[in-house]
Coordinates of C-alpha atoms and ligand atoms in Angstrom, one line a residue:
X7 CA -58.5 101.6 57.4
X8 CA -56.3 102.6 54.8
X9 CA -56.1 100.5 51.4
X10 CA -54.3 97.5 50.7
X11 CA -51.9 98.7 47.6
X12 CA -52.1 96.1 44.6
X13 CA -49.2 97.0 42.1
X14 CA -49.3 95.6 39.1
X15 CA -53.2 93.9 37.2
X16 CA -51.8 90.7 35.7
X17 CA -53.8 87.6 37.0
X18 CA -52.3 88.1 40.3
X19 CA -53.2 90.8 41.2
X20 CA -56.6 90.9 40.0
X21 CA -57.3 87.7 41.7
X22 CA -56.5 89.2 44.4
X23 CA -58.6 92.5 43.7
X24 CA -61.3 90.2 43.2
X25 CA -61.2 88.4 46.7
X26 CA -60.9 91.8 48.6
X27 CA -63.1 93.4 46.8
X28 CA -65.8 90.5 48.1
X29 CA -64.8 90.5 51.1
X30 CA -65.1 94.2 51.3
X31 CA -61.8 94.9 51.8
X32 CA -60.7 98.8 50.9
X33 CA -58.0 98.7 48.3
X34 CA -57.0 99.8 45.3
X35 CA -55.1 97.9 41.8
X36 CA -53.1 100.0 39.8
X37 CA -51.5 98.8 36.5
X38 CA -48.9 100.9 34.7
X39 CA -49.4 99.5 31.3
X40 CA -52.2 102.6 29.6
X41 CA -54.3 99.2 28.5
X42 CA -55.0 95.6 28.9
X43 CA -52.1 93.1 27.8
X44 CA -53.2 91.7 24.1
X45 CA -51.3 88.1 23.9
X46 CA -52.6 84.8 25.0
X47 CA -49.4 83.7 26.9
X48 CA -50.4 81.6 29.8
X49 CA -53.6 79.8 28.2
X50 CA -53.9 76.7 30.6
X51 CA -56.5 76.9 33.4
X52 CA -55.6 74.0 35.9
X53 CA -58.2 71.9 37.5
X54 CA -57.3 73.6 40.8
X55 CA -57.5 77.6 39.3
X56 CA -61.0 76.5 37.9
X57 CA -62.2 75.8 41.7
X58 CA -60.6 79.0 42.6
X59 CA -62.3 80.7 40.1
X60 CA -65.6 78.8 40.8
X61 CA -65.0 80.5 44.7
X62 CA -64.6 84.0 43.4
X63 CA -67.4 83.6 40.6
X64 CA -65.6 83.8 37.5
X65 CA -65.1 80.1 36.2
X66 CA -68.9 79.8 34.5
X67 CA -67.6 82.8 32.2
X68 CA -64.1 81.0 31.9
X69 CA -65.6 77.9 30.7
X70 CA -68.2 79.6 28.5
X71 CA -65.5 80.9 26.7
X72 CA -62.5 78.7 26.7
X73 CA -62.3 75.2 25.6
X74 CA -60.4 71.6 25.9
X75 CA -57.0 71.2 24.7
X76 CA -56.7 70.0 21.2
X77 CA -54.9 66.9 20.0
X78 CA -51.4 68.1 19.1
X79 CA -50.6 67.0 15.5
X80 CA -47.2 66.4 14.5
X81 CA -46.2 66.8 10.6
X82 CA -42.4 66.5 8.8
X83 CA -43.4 69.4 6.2
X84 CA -47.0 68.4 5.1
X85 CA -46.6 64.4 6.4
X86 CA -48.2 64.1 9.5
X87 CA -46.0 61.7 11.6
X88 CA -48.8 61.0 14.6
X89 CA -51.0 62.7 17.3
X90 CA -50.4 63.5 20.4
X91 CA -52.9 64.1 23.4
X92 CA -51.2 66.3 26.0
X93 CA -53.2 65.4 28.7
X94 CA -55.9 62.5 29.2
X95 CA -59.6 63.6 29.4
X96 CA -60.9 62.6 32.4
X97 CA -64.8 62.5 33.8
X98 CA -65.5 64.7 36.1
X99 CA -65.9 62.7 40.0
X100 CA -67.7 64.1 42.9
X101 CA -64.4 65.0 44.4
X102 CA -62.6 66.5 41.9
X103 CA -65.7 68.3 39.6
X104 CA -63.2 70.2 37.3
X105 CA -60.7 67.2 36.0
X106 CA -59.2 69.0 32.8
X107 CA -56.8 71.9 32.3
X108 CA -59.1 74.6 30.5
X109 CA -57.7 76.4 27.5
X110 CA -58.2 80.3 27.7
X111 CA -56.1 83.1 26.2
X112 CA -54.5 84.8 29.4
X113 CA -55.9 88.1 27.9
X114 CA -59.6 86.8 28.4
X115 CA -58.9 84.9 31.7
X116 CA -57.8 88.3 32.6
X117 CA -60.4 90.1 31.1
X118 CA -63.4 88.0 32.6
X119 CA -61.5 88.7 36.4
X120 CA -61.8 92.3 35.1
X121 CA -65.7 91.9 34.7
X122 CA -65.8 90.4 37.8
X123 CA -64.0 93.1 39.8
X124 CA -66.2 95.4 38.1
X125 CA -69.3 93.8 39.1
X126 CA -68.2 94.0 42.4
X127 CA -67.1 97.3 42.4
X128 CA -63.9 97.7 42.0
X129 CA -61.6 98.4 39.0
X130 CA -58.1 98.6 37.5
X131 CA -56.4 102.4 37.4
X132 CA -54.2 101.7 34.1
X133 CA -51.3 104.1 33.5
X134 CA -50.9 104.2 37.4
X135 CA -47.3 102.5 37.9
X136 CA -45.7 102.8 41.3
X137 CA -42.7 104.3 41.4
X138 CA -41.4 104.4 45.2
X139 CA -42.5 103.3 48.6
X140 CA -41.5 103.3 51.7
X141 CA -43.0 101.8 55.2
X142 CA -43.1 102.2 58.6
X143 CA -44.9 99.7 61.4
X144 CA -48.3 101.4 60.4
X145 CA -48.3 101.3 57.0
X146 CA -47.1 102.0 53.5
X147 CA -46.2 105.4 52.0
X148 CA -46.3 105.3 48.1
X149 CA -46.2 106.8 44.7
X150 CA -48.5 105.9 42.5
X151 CA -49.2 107.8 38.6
X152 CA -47.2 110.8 40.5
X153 CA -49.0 111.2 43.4
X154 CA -48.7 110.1 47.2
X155 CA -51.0 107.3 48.8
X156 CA -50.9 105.7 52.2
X157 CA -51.7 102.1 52.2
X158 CA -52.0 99.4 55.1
X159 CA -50.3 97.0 52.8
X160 CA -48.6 97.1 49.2
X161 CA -48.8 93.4 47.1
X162 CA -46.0 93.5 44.6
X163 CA -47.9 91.5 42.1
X164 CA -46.3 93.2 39.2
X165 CA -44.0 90.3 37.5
X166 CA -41.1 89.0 36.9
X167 CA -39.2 92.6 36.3
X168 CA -41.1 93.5 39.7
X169 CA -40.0 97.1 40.5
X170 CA -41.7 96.0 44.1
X171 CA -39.3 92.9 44.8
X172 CA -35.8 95.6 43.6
X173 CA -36.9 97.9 46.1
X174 CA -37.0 95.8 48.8
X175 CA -33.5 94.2 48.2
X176 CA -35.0 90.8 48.0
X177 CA -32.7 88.7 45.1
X178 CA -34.4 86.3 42.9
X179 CA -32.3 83.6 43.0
X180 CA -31.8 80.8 39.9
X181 CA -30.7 81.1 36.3
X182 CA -31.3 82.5 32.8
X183 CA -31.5 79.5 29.9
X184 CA -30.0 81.4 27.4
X185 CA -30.8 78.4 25.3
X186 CA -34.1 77.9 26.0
X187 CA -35.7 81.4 23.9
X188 CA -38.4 81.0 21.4
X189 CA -40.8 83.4 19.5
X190 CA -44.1 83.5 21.1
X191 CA -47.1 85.4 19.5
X192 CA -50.6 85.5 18.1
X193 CA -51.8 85.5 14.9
X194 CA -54.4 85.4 12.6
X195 CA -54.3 83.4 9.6
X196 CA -56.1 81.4 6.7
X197 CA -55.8 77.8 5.5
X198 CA -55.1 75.9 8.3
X199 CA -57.8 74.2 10.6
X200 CA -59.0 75.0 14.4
X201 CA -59.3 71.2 14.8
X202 CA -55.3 70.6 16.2
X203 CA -52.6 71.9 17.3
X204 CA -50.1 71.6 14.7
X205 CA -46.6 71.2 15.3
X206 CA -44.0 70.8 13.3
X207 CA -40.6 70.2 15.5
X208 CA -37.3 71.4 14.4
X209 CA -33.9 71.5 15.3
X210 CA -33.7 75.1 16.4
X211 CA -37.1 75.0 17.9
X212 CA -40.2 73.9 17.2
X213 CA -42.7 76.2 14.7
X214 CA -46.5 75.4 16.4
X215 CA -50.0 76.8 16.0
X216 CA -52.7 76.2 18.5
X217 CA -56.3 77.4 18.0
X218 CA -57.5 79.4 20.9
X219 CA -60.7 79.0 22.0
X220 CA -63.1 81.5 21.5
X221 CA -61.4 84.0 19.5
X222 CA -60.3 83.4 16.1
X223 CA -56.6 83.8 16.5
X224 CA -53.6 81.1 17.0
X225 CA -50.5 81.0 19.5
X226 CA -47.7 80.9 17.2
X227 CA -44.7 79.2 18.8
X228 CA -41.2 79.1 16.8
X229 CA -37.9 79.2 17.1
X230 CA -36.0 82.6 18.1
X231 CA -34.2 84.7 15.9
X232 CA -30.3 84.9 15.5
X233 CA -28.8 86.4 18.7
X234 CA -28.9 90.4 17.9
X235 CA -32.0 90.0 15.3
X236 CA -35.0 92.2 15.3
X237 CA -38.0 90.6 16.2
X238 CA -39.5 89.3 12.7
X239 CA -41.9 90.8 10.7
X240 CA -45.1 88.8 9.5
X241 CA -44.0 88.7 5.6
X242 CA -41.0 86.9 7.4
X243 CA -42.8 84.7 9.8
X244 CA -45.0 83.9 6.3
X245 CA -41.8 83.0 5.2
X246 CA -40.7 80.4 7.9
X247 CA -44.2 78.8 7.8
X248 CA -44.0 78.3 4.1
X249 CA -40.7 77.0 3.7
X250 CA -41.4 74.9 7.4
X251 CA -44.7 73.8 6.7
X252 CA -44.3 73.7 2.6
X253 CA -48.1 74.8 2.2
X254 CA -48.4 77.6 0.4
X255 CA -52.0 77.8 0.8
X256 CA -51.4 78.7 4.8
X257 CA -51.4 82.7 5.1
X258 CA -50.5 84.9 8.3
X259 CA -53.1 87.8 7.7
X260 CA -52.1 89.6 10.9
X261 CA -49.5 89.5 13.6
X262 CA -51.8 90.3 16.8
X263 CA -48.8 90.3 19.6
X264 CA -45.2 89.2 18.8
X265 CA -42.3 88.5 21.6
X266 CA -39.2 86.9 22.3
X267 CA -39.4 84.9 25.4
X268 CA -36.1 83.7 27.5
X269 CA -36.4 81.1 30.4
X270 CA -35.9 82.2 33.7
X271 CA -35.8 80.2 36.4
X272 CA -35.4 82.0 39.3
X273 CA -37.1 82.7 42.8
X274 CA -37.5 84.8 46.1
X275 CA -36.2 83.5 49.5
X276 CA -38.7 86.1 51.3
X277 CA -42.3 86.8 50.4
X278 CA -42.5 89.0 53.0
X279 CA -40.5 92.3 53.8
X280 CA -42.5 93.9 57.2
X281 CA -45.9 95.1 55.2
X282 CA -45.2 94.5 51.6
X283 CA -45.8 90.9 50.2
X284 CA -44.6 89.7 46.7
X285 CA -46.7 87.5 44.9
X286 CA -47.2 85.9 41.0
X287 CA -44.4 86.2 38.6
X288 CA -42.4 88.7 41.3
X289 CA -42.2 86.0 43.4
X290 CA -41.3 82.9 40.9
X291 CA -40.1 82.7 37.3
X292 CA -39.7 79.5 35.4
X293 CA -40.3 77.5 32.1
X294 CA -43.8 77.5 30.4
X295 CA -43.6 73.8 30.4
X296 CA -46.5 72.3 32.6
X297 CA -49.0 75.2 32.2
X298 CA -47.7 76.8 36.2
X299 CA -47.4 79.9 36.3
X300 CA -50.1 82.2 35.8
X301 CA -52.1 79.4 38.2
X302 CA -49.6 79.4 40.7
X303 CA -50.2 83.2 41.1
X304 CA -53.4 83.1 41.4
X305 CA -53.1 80.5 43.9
X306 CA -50.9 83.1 45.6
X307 CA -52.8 85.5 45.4
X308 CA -55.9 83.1 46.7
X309 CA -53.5 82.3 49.7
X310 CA -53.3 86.0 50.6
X311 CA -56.4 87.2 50.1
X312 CA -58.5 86.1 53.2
X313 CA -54.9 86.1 55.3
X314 CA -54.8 90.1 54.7
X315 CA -58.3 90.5 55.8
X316 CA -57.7 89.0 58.9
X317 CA -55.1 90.9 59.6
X318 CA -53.2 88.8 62.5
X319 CA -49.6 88.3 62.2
X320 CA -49.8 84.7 62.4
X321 CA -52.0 84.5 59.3
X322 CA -50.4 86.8 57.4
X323 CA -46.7 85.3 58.0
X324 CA -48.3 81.8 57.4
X325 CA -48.6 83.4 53.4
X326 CA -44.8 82.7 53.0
X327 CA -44.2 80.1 54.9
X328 CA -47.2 77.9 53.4
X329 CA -46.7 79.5 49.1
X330 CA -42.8 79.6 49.1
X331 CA -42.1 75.4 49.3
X332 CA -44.8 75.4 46.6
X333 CA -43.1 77.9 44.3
X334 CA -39.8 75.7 45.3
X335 CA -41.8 72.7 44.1
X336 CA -43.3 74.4 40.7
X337 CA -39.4 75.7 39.6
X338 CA -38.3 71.9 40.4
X339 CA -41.9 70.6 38.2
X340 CA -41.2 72.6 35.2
X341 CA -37.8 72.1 34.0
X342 CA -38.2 68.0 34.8
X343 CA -41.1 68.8 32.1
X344 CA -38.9 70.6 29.9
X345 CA -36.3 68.3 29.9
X346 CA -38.9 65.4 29.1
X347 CA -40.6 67.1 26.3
X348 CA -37.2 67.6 24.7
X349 CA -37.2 63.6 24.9
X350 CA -40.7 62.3 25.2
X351 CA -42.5 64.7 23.7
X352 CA -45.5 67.2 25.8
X353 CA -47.1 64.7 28.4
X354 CA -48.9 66.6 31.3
X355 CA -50.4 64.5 33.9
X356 CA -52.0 65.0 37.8
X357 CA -48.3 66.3 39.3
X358 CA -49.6 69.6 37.0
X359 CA -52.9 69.9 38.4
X360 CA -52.5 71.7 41.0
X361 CA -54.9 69.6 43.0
X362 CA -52.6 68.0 45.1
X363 CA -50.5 70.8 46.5
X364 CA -50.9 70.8 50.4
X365 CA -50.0 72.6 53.5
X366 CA -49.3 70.1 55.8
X367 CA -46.5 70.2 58.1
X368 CA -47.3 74.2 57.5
X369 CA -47.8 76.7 60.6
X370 CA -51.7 76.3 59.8
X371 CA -52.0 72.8 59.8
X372 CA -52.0 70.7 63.3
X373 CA -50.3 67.6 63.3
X374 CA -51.9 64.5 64.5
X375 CA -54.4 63.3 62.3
X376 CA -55.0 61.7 59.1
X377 CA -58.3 60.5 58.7
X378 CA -59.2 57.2 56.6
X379 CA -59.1 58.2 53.6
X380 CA -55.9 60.2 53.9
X381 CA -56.8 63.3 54.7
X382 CA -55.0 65.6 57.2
X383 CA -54.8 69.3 57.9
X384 CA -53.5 71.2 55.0
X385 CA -54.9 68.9 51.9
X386 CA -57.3 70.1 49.7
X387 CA -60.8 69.9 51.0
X388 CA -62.3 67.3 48.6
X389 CA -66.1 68.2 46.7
X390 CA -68.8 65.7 47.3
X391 CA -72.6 65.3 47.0
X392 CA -75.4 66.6 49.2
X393 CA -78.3 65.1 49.3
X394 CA -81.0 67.2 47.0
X395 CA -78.0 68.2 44.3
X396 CA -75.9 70.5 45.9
X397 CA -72.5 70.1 46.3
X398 CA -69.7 71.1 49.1
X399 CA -67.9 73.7 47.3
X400 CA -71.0 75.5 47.2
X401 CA -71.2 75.8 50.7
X402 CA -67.4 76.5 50.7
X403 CA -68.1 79.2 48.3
X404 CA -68.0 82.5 49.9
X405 CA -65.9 84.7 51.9
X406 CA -66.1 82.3 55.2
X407 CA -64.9 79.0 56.4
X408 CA -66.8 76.3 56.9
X409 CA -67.2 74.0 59.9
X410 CA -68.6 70.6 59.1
X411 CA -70.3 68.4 61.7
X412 CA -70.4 65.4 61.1
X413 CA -73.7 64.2 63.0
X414 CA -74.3 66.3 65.9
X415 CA -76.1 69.6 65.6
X416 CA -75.4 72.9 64.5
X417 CA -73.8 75.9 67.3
X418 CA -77.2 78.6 68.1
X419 CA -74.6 81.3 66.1
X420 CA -71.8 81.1 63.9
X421 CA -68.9 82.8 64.6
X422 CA -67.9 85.8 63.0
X423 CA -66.7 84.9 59.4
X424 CA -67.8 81.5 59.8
X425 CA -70.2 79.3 58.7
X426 CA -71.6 75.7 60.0
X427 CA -73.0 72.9 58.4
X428 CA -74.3 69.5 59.7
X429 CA -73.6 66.8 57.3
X430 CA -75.8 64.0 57.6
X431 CA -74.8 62.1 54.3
X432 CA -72.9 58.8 54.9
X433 CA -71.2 59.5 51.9
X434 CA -69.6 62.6 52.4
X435 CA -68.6 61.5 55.5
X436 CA -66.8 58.5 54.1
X437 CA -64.8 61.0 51.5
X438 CA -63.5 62.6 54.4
X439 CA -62.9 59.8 56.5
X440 CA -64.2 60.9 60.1
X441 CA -66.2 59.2 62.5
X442 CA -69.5 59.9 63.3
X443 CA -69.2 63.3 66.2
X444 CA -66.6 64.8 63.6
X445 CA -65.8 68.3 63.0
X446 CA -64.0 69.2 60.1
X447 CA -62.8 73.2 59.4
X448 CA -62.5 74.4 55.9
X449 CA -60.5 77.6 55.7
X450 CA -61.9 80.5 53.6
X451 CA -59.3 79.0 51.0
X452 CA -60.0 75.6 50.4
X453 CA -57.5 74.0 52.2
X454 CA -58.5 72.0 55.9
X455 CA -57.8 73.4 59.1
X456 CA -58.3 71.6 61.8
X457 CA -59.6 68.0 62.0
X458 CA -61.3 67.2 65.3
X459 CA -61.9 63.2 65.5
X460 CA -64.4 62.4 69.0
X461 CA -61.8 59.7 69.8
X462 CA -57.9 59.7 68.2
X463 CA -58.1 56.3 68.0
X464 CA -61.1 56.3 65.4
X465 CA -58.5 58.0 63.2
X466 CA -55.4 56.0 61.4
Ligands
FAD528 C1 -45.1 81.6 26.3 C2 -45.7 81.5 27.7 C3 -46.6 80.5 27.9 C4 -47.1 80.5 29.2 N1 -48.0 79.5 29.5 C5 -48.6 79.4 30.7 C6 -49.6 78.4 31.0 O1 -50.1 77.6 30.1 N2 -50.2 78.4 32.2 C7 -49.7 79.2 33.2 O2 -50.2 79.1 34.3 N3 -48.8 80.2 33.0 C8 -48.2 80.3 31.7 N4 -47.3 81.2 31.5 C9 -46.9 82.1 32.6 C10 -47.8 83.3 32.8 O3 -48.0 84.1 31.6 C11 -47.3 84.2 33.9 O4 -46.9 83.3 35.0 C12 -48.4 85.2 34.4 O5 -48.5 86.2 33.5 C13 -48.0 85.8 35.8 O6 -49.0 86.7 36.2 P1 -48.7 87.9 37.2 O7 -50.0 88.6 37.3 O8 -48.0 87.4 38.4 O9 -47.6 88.8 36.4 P2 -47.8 89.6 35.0 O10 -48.7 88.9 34.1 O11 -46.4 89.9 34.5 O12 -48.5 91.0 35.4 C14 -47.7 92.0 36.1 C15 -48.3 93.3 35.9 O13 -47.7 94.3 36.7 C16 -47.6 95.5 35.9 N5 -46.5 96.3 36.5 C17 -45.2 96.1 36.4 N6 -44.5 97.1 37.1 C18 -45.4 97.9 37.6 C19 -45.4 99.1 38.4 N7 -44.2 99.6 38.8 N8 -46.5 99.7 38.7 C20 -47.7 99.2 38.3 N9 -47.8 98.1 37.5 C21 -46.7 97.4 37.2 C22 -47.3 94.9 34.5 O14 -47.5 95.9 33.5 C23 -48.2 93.7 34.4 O15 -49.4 94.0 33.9 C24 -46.7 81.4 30.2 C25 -45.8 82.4 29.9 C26 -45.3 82.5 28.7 C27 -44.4 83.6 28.4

């Protein structure tokens, strides 16, 4: 079979590299930048990503090196007028085992999928960029770093200028907020402690520095130049911290990564175009606000991965139908947190978890039941204890799907690219909801398939 063409090594497409690449999937992942991207950008890992990540075996790494938000600390100059936690801590529950967003620099989440792809044997060709495709009902005919390549599919996971998505014709539809720009960066710098994040709100923006986790550097936040202006230097960043902050003893002793970020809020009204898909930042563009983006690719990317390997047309035009209302919802989820932080100040709460998105009502999801506790075809597939320690999601974890049994025994074989389980604890059972003579289909994903209840009246 020819390779499935990955355009573009953000954490889209490595995600993605990393599912195929377990699943044994030929592709390849080319990258036209010559190196990895240095800034921290998109440094919140939702609760959802983290159980994606624990699936593809990259979320003990993640959470050995990243950390818990830190309180935000507001000053006026060097008063400091309160704190601010922008999300609650919560315990961890047998259903939901990773309850916090996770802080990690998007340069180590992305570096960590690298290690991961590598110890599965794949890789990223940097200073590769595609340049030109065409297809045909067979395939893909591309150019990649100069040369020809046949592929079965190409994934334009290569942001939001995606070179992928112009090709096809596809528009991204929305708007630019001109007003909403601000400097964003990382720095390094002296006299200032790793214990907040200190803001310091202004009229024309705020000026913030948050510790990142792990590394000794801060996201600088502040507001954007005059319209025309080069991006600063650090003696003139010094500058603005000094006369916003009025402490002289805080220093800026390097300028890691520097840019000038604009809002776009804009989408695709196809993710599909006959054997090229568009996923990540090509796909959906919007506000920072409400940590989305970079998780929402991956979650694309997540969504694709085991539909590709199958291969059937139903699957793989499920991939738009079941991530495109999601994008729709993530645009709409962002700038109602924009437009509250301007008021209320940064608030994050469960609608930015991710853990909640479903694909009910979707072409994979039968209608008809919702067990007792709530759950129907689509929804999340909830954690939950096993008897002697282990947990669901690590029979989830894998390649497969899972069929549960809820009390009744176990098929001689497994079908291909499946795996049973009989579950004889009352207490999972009662997290899903089903009677006794249940059967309950987990797709490689995550998500339920199909609920099958011995009587429909058992069910609500
Ligand atoms: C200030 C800021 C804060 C953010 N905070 C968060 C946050 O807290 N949480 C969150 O989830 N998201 C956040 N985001 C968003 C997040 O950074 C993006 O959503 C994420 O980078 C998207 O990943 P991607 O892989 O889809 O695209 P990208 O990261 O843009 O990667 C695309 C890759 O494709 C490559 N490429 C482009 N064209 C070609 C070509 N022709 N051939 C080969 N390769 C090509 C590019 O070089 C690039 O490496 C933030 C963004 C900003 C700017």
């Amino acid at each position: 079979m020819d390779p499935v063409l990955i355009v573009g090594a953000g954490a889209t497409g490595l995600t993605l590299a990393v599912d195929l690449a377990r699943r044994g999937m030929p592709f390849r992942l080319v990258e036209a930048r010559t190196e990895p991207f240095p800034g921290a950008r998109g440094k919140g890992v939702q609760p959802r990503t983290q159980e994606v990540f624990e699936d593809l075996g990259v979320l003990d790494a993640l959470l050995a090196h990243g950390g818990q938000y830190p309180l935000i600390r507001a000053y006026r100059g060097r008063e400091v007028l309160g704190d601010q936690r922008i999300d609650e801590l919560r315990e961890p529950t047998e259903q939901v085992p990773y309850p916090n967003i996770l802080m990690s620099p998007q340069w180590r989440t992305e570096q960590l999928l690298r290690d991961r792809l590598a110890e599965l044997g794949g890789r990223v060709e940097f200073g590769t960029p595609l340049t030109g495709f065409t297809q045909d009902a067979e395939g893909v005919t591309a150019t990649v770093g100069g040369r020809s390549m046949r592929a079965a599919y190409l994934i334009g996971a290569d942001g939001g200028r995606s070179f992928v998505r112009k090709t096809l014709g596809v528009d991204f539809l929305g708007e630019t907020l001109e007003t909403q720009r601000m400097l964003v960066g990382d720095v390094r710098l002296t006299g200032l402690d790793r214990e907040f994040w200190h803001a310091w709100p202004g009229e024309s923006g705020a000026l913030a520095l948050c510790p990142l986790p792990g590394t000794d550097t801060f996201q600088l936040y502040a507001p954007p130049p005059a319209d025309g202006a080069e991006l600063p230097t650090l003696a003139e960043l010094q500058d603005l911290v000094t006369a916003t902050t009025g402490r002289e003893e805080l220093r800026l002793t390097e300028l890691v990564w520097l840019s000038l970020y604009r809002a776009n809020v804009r989408m695709v009204d196809r993710y599909r175009v006959g054997r090229v898909f568009l996923a990540g930042d090509a796909a959906h563009v919007h506000s920072p606000a409400g940590g989305q983006g970079l998780n929402t690719g991956v979650q694309d990317a997540y969504n694709l991965g085991w539909k590709l390997a199958a291969g059937t047309e139903e699957l793989l035009d499920s991939y738009e139908r079941e991530r495109l209302p999601v994008a729709a919802a993530v645009l709409g989820l962002s700038s109602r947190l924009l437009q509250r932080d301007a008021t209320e100040g940064l608030r994050r709460g469960r609608e930015t978890h991710q853990l909640d998105i479903s694909y009910r009502g979707g072409p994979l999801a039968p209608a008809g039941v919702e067990t007792a506790s709530g759950l129907a075809a689509g929804d999340r597939a909830p954690d939950a204890r096993l008897a002697g320690g282990g947990r669901l999601f690590e029979l989830f974890q894998g390649p497969h799907q899972t069929r549960l049994i809820f009390g009744g025994s176990r098929p001689g074989t497994d079908s291909p690219g499946e795996r049973s389980f009989v579950i004889t604890e009352e207490s999972v059972r009662a997290v899903y909801g089903v009677p006794v003579g249940s059967t309950v289909l987990v797709r490689p994903d995550g998500y339920l398939g199909a609920i099958e209840v011995p009587a429909l009246t058992a069910a609500r």
